[in-house]
Amino acid sequence: MVFADFIPVAPISADTIAAYQGRVPAEVSAAWEQYGAGFLGDGYFRFVDPARADAMLGGGRPVPDDAVVLFATAMADLVVWWQDMYLVAKTRLGEIHAASIPFAELVALMGPDPEARAVVWDWEPYPVAMQRLGVPAFEQCLMHVPILAMGGRGDPATMDLGSLWVHVGLMLHMAGPPKFTHMLPLPSGQ
């Protein structure tokens, strides 16, 4: 079992799995087949349908065009597979981080460990904003208002719910594409 705590939202079609399976590690296509799209654990991470992600992102992608979107976060980050590594596009911060680790290790980093959430995922101020607004729906996210690149303060009191895909596009339009900054910082023991 890849996901210890999974809440399914929708199946991923056999046609989609067949179209993408040669472009991702075998464990990813097996997880699409076994689980479909849905929430991991507390809802911060979402395992997405790659065809839906491609359709929703259109020409506005924060990652290379040939990258395959695997996960989104409740803070509008995207985790993709590209050239034998995972990229984490944190468009809200204008950064892309990379990791060359097995799929199971990536998923383990998505667990409830507060160190991983803070160090690897930069998830603050999500916990406080989530208490006020609730866990965003599957294709929603929590947004900084205004976005950080436009003067937002990162204050959870000014965050709001919005469309994940629209928000990613808005951040790209307003702030430009994120830049590669560093390899993902892995918590001790990884």
Short mmCIF file of C-alpha atoms in Angstrom, two decimals:
data_model
loop_
_atom_site.label_atom_id
_atom_site.label_comp_id
_atom_site.label_asym_id
_atom_site.label_seq_id
_atom_site.Cartn_x
_atom_site.Cartn_y
_atom_site.Cartn_z
CA MET A 1 0.00 0.00 0.00
CA VAL A 2 1.43 3.38 -1.07
CA PHE A 3 -1.00 5.68 0.75
CA ALA A 4 -1.71 4.94 4.39
CA ASP A 5 -4.68 7.30 4.61
CA PHE A 6 -6.48 8.08 1.35
CA ILE A 7 -9.90 9.61 0.66
CA PRO A 8 -10.91 8.91 -2.95
CA VAL A 9 -12.55 11.65 -5.00
CA ALA A 10 -12.71 10.19 -8.51
CA PRO A 11 -11.29 7.28 -10.49
CA ILE A 12 -8.59 7.94 -13.08
CA SER A 13 -9.57 6.38 -16.40
CA ALA A 14 -7.68 3.47 -17.90
CA ASP A 15 -7.10 5.61 -21.01
CA THR A 16 -5.42 8.33 -18.92
CA ILE A 17 -3.28 5.81 -17.06
CA ALA A 18 -2.21 4.24 -20.37
CA ALA A 19 -1.39 7.65 -21.86
CA TYR A 20 0.83 8.69 -18.94
CA GLN A 21 2.28 5.43 -17.60
CA GLY A 22 5.35 5.50 -19.82
CA ARG A 23 6.15 9.00 -18.59
CA VAL A 24 6.16 8.27 -14.83
CA PRO A 25 7.62 5.65 -12.48
CA ALA A 26 5.68 2.37 -12.41
CA GLU A 27 4.66 3.01 -8.77
CA VAL A 28 2.84 6.19 -9.82
CA SER A 29 0.75 4.55 -12.54
CA ALA A 30 0.00 1.65 -10.17
CA ALA A 31 -1.22 4.17 -7.56
CA TRP A 32 -3.42 5.90 -10.15
CA GLU A 33 -4.96 2.53 -10.96
CA GLN A 34 -5.37 1.45 -7.33
CA TYR A 35 -6.50 4.72 -5.77
CA GLY A 36 -7.65 7.18 -8.43
CA ALA A 37 -7.61 10.86 -7.51
CA GLY A 38 -8.15 11.94 -3.93
CA PHE A 39 -6.93 13.43 -0.67
CA LEU A 40 -3.99 12.12 1.34
CA GLY A 41 -4.37 12.20 5.11
CA ASP A 42 -5.68 15.50 6.42
CA GLY A 43 -6.37 16.94 2.96
CA TYR A 44 -3.28 19.09 2.51
CA PHE A 45 -2.04 16.85 -0.33
CA ARG A 46 -4.15 15.77 -3.30
CA PHE A 47 -3.21 12.98 -5.72
CA VAL A 48 -4.54 14.34 -9.02
CA ASP A 49 -5.59 13.07 -12.42
CA PRO A 50 -2.73 14.14 -14.73
CA ALA A 51 -4.99 14.63 -17.76
CA ARG A 52 -7.28 16.90 -15.74
CA ALA A 53 -4.26 18.87 -14.47
CA ASP A 54 -2.94 19.29 -18.02
CA ALA A 55 -6.34 20.45 -19.25
CA MET A 56 -6.77 22.92 -16.39
CA LEU A 57 -3.25 24.35 -16.65
CA GLY A 58 -3.39 24.73 -20.41
CA GLY A 59 -0.49 26.88 -21.57
CA GLY A 60 0.04 28.39 -18.11
CA ARG A 61 2.33 25.87 -16.44
CA PRO A 62 4.80 26.63 -13.65
CA VAL A 63 6.79 23.54 -14.68
CA PRO A 64 8.22 22.25 -17.99
CA ASP A 65 5.60 21.30 -20.57
CA ASP A 66 6.60 17.63 -20.52
CA ALA A 67 6.36 17.33 -16.71
CA VAL A 68 3.50 15.20 -15.37
CA VAL A 69 1.49 16.68 -12.49
CA LEU A 70 1.05 14.10 -9.71
CA PHE A 71 0.02 16.08 -6.62
CA ALA A 72 -1.32 19.48 -5.69
CA THR A 73 -1.38 20.99 -2.22
CA ALA A 74 -3.95 23.05 -0.40
CA MET A 75 -1.55 26.00 -0.85
CA ALA A 76 -1.53 25.66 -4.68
CA ASP A 77 1.85 23.94 -4.94
CA LEU A 78 2.30 21.28 -7.63
CA VAL A 79 4.43 18.16 -7.38
CA VAL A 80 5.42 16.81 -10.78
CA TRP A 81 7.60 14.09 -12.29
CA TRP A 82 10.15 15.37 -14.78
CA GLN A 83 13.39 13.89 -16.11
CA ASP A 84 13.75 11.24 -13.40
CA MET A 85 13.04 13.55 -10.47
CA TYR A 86 10.23 15.19 -8.60
CA LEU A 87 9.84 18.95 -8.87
CA VAL A 88 7.83 20.89 -6.33
CA ALA A 89 6.57 24.13 -7.87
CA LYS A 90 5.82 26.53 -5.02
CA THR A 91 4.39 29.27 -7.21
CA ARG A 92 3.31 31.29 -4.17
CA LEU A 93 7.00 31.59 -3.23
CA GLY A 94 8.32 31.79 -6.80
CA GLU A 95 10.43 28.67 -6.24
CA ILE A 96 10.90 25.19 -7.62
CA HIS A 97 12.59 22.54 -5.49
CA ALA A 98 13.71 19.13 -6.75
CA ALA A 99 14.22 15.67 -5.26
CA SER A 100 15.53 12.46 -6.72
CA ILE A 101 13.99 9.96 -4.31
CA PRO A 102 11.73 6.90 -4.66
CA PHE A 103 7.98 7.49 -4.88
CA ALA A 104 7.42 5.82 -1.49
CA GLU A 105 9.85 8.28 0.15
CA LEU A 106 8.09 11.23 -1.48
CA VAL A 107 4.74 9.98 -0.18
CA ALA A 108 6.25 9.43 3.28
CA LEU A 109 7.24 13.12 3.30
CA MET A 110 3.56 13.92 2.85
CA GLY A 111 2.69 12.35 6.19
CA PRO A 112 1.72 14.22 9.35
CA ASP A 113 5.33 14.85 10.52
CA PRO A 114 5.46 18.56 11.46
CA GLU A 115 9.18 18.79 10.59
CA ALA A 116 8.57 17.59 7.03
CA ARG A 117 5.56 19.85 6.67
CA ALA A 118 7.56 22.91 7.76
CA VAL A 119 10.95 22.14 6.17
CA VAL A 120 9.98 20.36 2.97
CA TRP A 121 6.58 21.80 2.13
CA ASP A 122 6.68 25.36 3.56
CA TRP A 123 3.10 24.80 4.63
CA GLU A 124 2.77 27.76 7.01
CA PRO A 125 0.35 29.56 7.39
CA TYR A 126 -1.93 26.73 6.25
CA PRO A 127 -2.74 25.29 9.72
CA VAL A 128 -4.10 28.58 11.06
CA ALA A 129 -5.92 29.50 7.82
CA MET A 130 -7.41 26.00 7.62
CA GLN A 131 -8.80 26.38 11.14
CA ARG A 132 -10.62 29.52 9.97
CA LEU A 133 -11.66 28.44 6.47
CA GLY A 134 -11.69 24.62 6.61
CA VAL A 135 -9.93 22.16 4.34
CA PRO A 136 -10.27 23.37 0.76
CA ALA A 137 -12.31 21.20 -1.62
CA PHE A 138 -10.36 18.95 -3.99
CA GLU A 139 -9.80 21.58 -6.70
CA GLN A 140 -9.65 24.51 -4.29
CA CYS A 141 -6.73 26.04 -2.43
CA LEU A 142 -6.02 28.60 0.22
CA MET A 143 -4.77 31.82 -1.38
CA HIS A 144 -2.81 34.73 0.00
CA VAL A 145 -4.81 37.91 -0.60
CA PRO A 146 -3.12 39.73 -2.17
CA ILE A 147 -0.66 37.16 -3.51
CA LEU A 148 2.77 37.33 -1.88
CA ALA A 149 4.47 38.64 -5.03
CA MET A 150 2.02 41.55 -5.10
CA GLY A 151 2.55 42.62 -1.51
CA GLY A 152 0.64 39.98 0.45
CA ARG A 153 1.84 39.59 4.01
CA GLY A 154 1.44 35.84 4.38
CA ASP A 155 -1.05 36.45 7.19
CA PRO A 156 -3.54 33.59 7.63
CA ALA A 157 -6.21 36.17 8.54
CA THR A 158 -6.11 37.54 4.98
CA MET A 159 -6.20 34.20 3.18
CA ASP A 160 -9.25 33.04 1.26
CA LEU A 161 -10.51 29.98 -0.62
CA GLY A 162 -10.30 29.87 -4.40
CA SER A 163 -9.85 27.67 -7.44
CA LEU A 164 -6.55 25.79 -7.39
CA TRP A 165 -6.04 25.97 -11.15
CA VAL A 166 -7.14 29.60 -11.51
CA HIS A 167 -4.89 30.61 -8.62
CA VAL A 168 -1.84 28.88 -10.15
CA GLY A 169 -2.53 30.71 -13.43
CA LEU A 170 -3.00 34.02 -11.64
CA MET A 171 0.27 33.65 -9.74
CA LEU A 172 2.11 32.85 -12.98
CA HIS A 173 0.55 35.83 -14.75
CA MET A 174 1.22 38.27 -11.92
CA ALA A 175 4.60 37.03 -10.64
CA GLY A 176 6.09 35.06 -13.52
CA PRO A 177 7.21 31.44 -13.51
CA PRO A 178 8.91 30.07 -10.40
CA LYS A 179 12.67 29.54 -10.56
CA PHE A 180 14.67 26.50 -9.49
CA THR A 181 16.25 27.39 -6.15
CA HIS A 182 17.48 24.15 -4.55
CA MET A 183 17.00 20.48 -3.89
CA LEU A 184 14.20 19.65 -1.48
CA PRO A 185 15.47 19.86 2.09
CA LEU A 186 14.82 16.45 3.56
CA PRO A 187 14.23 16.18 7.31
CA SER A 188 16.82 14.30 9.33
CA GLY A 189 16.60 10.57 8.82
CA GLN A 190 15.61 10.79 5.10
#
